[in-house]
mmCIF file of C-alpha atoms in Angstrom:
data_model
loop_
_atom_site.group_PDB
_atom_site.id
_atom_site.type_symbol
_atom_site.label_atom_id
_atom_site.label_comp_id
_atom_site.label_asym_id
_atom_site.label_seq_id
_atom_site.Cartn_x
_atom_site.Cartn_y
_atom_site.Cartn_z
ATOM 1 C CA UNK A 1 18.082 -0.013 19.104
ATOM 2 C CA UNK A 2 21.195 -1.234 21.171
ATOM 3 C CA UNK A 3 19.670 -0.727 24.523
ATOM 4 C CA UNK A 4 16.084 -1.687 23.901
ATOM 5 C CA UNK A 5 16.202 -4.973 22.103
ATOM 6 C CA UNK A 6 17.010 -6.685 25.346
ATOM 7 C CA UNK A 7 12.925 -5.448 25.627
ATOM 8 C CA UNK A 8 12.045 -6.579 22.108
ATOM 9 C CA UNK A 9 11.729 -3.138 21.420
ATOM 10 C CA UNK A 10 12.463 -1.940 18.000
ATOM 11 C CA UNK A 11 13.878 1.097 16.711
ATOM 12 C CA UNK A 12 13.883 2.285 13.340
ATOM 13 C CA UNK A 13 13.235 5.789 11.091
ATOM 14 C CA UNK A 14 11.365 6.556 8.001
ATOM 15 C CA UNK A 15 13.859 9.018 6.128
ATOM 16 C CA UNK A 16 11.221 10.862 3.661
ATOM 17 C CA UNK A 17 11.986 13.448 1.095
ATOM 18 C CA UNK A 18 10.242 16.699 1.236
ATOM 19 C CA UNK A 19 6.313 16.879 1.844
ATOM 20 C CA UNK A 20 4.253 19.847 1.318
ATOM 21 C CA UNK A 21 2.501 19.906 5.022
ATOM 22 C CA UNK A 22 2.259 22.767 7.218
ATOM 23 C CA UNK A 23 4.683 21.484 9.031
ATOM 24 C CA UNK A 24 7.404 21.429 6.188
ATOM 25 C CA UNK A 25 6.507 24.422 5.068
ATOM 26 C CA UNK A 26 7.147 26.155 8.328
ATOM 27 C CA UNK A 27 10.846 24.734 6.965
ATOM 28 C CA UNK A 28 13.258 28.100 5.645
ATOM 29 C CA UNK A 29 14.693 27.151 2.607
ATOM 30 C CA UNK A 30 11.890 24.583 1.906
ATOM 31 C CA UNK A 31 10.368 25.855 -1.406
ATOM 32 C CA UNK A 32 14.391 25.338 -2.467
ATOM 33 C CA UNK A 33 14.565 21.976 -1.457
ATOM 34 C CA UNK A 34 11.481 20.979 -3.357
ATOM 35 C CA UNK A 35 12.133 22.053 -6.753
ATOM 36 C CA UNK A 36 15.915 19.995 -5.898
ATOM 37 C CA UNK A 37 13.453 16.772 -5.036
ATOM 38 C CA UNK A 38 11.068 17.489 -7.967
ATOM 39 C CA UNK A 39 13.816 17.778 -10.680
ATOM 40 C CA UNK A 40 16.419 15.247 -9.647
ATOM 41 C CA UNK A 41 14.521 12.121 -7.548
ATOM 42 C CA UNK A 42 14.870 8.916 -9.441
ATOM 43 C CA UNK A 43 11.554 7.798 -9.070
ATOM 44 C CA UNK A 44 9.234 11.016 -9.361
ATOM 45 C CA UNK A 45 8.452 12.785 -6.166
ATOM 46 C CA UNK A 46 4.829 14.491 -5.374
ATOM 47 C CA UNK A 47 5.768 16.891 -2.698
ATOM 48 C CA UNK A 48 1.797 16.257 -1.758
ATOM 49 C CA UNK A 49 1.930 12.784 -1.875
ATOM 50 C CA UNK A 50 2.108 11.506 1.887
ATOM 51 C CA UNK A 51 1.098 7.589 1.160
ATOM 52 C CA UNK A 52 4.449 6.512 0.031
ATOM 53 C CA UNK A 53 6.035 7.688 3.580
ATOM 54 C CA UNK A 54 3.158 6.223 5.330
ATOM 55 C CA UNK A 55 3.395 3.023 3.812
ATOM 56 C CA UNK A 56 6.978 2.814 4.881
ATOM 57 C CA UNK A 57 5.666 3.351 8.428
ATOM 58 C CA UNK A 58 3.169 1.063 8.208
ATOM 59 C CA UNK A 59 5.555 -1.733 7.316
ATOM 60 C CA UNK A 60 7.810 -1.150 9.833
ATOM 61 C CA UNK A 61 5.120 -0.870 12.264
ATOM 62 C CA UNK A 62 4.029 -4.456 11.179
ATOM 63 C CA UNK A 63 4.891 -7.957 11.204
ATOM 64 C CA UNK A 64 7.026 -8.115 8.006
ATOM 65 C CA UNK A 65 9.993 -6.527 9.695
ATOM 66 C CA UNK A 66 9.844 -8.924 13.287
ATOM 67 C CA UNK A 67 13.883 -8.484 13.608
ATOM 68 C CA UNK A 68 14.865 -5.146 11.886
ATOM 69 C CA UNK A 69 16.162 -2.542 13.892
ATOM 70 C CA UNK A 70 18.428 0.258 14.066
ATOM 71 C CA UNK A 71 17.599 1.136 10.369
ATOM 72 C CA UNK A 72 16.976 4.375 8.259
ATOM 73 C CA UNK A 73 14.168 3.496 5.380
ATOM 74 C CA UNK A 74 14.540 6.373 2.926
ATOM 75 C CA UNK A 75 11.345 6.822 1.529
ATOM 76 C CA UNK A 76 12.500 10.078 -1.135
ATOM 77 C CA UNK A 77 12.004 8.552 -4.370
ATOM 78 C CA UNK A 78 15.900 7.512 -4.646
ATOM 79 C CA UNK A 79 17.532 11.123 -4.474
ATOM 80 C CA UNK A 80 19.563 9.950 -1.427
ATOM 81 C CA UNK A 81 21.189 7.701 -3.667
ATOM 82 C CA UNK A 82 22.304 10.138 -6.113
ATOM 83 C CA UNK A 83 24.488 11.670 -3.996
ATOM 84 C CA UNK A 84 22.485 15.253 -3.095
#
């Protein structure tokens, strides 16, 4: 984000919780992490569910966010903010 502003250039990452694609199953430890996501997410997390992470990409992506940069959008139903 530093480096390519000066190109109007933004930079910024969708932090999602755990989704049940092939690709995170491929994860080790993954079937842990989702029963961690399932019981203890503040706002109930469907480990199927890919809309909520794609909406946060989408609204990045579009004119709502014109000067954000350099910022992590957790999209995990709250369970980075309890800590785990």
């Amino acid at each position: 984000a530093r480096y390519l502003g000066k190109d109007d250039i933004r930079v910024n990452l969708i932090s999602a919780g755990p989704l049940r694609t092939p690709a995170g199953k491929s994860i080790p430890g993954f079937s842990s992490m989702e029963d961690i996501w399932v019981d203890r997410a503040p706002l109930h997390w469907e480990l199927a569910d890919t809309e909520p992470a794609a909406r946060g990409i989408v609204a990045l992506l579009s004119d709502w966010f014109p000067k954000t940069t350099g910022e992590i959008i957790h999209v995990d139903g709250g369970l980075h903010s309890t800590g785990h």
